[in-house]
Amino acid sequence: MAGVLLIAAAVLTGLFLIMTKIPGVLQNIRKQKGNTGSRRRSFYRFAKAFYCFFAWVLLIVCLIMTLNCQILYHASTFSHQYFGKEEGNYTSVELFRLYNMVAGECNRLAELVERDETGMVTYIGADGTEISTRYDDKWEKGLADMADEARNLMKQLGETYSQLDGWYPRPKAMLFSDFMCQQHMQGYYFPFSMEANYNDVMHILNIPSTMCHELAHLRGYIYEDEANFIGYLACVESEDNFFQYAGNLSVLNYLYNDMYKLWKTNPAVYEETAAVIQPIAVSEQVWEDNIFVSDAEWERINDKAIIDTEIVDKAADAFIDTNLKVNGIADGKVSYSRVVTLLLQYYGQNEIK
């Protein structure tokens, strides 16, 4: 907001400066206010000081963005650091096995997680606080416990992957989560304060992996597929069924889409592999849990929205896609799905259970 106001002030000041240089306009001002020479000189001094301040602010913003964001796109990748390779050739059999493992875990954990009387998954905090929806009066306390658990899991992951070691701040809920929902945005890494932010309006099962995902950005892993992978790994290594379920759900769609893509592009290979490894059917309960925002929340958001959700979503997609491509990620938003490659690399080194 402060940035928007500063830019608006710079534009208005610039327009006024231009107007004072137009003879006809200047003459009209003099007729209305008399001799404005001293006022004009004061305004010029103000404009000079303002634009000097504006230039310094812009320089600092660019420096922070470069050091805490842009430069990270050119850093070593997680694959290169810990798997010793960037890409890999994987067979349909490996993809089927990975999909079955994740789908099987989702089916199993869907029956183990705690639920309230409506069937909504609940999270039980450190002191037994139980939350399921944002309208619960214990919501804020439960989210704080969830954030602390996410921090602990990331620290625990740092024992295996040294780059992830160290202190983590508590992830914060975004103030404008309704607007984030319109953009289909789950979280945001803010480079100016080095904060991990998450959308607290989305379905509760999206929150754990998002917290870990955004915390991964704080350790220099700016690529979305890497943050997706780290978020998944942190959650599934938890002893909490809720976190495990959330972690597996966070990658289920990516695997499902890759399976579907294989079926569409190479049906012969798909059928041949399926004859050996039958794909597991995902339970109806899992699909009910696997949502971004509940229908009730969508209705509330759309009723109060100033701008139509479809317009906001398209604009956000275009911005994110362009930003990723500008930073050297040729496939833009599609890069999120490359988490499947990281999962295959990881389980290539660690046998699927």
PDB file of C-alpha atoms in Angstrom, residues 96-97 99-105 107 252 256 259 270 277-283 287:
ATOM      1  CA  PHE A  96       2.935 -45.646 -11.365  1.00  0.00           C
ATOM      2  CA  ARG A  97       4.668 -46.817  -8.193  1.00  0.00           C
ATOM      3  CA  TYR A  99       1.447 -42.430  -7.706  1.00  0.00           C
ATOM      4  CA  ASN A 100       0.215 -45.580  -5.964  1.00  0.00           C
ATOM      5  CA  MET A 101       2.297 -44.809  -2.886  1.00  0.00           C
ATOM      6  CA  VAL A 102       0.906 -41.273  -2.543  1.00  0.00           C
ATOM      7  CA  ALA A 103      -2.670 -42.241  -3.448  1.00  0.00           C
ATOM      8  CA  GLY A 104      -2.511 -45.173  -1.024  1.00  0.00           C
ATOM      9  CA  GLU A 105      -1.247 -42.934   1.768  1.00  0.00           C
ATOM     10  CA  ASN A 107      -6.653 -43.181   1.266  1.00  0.00           C
ATOM     11  CA  LEU A 252      -1.545 -35.838  -5.379  1.00  0.00           C
ATOM     12  CA  TYR A 256      -2.634 -37.564 -11.056  1.00  0.00           C
ATOM     13  CA  MET A 259      -0.694 -40.090 -15.061  1.00  0.00           C
ATOM     14  CA  TYR A 270      -0.093 -46.553 -20.046  1.00  0.00           C
ATOM     15  CA  ILE A 277       0.856 -52.136 -11.774  1.00  0.00           C
ATOM     16  CA  GLN A 278      -2.842 -51.401 -11.348  1.00  0.00           C
ATOM     17  CA  PRO A 279      -3.343 -47.712 -10.451  1.00  0.00           C
ATOM     18  CA  ILE A 280      -4.963 -47.243  -7.057  1.00  0.00           C
ATOM     19  CA  ALA A 281      -8.386 -45.590  -7.060  1.00  0.00           C
ATOM     20  CA  VAL A 282      -8.459 -42.492  -4.896  1.00  0.00           C
ATOM     21  CA  SER A 283     -11.298 -42.644  -2.385  1.00  0.00           C
ATOM     22  CA  TRP A 287     -11.397 -36.003  -3.290  1.00  0.00           C
TER      23      TRP A 287
END
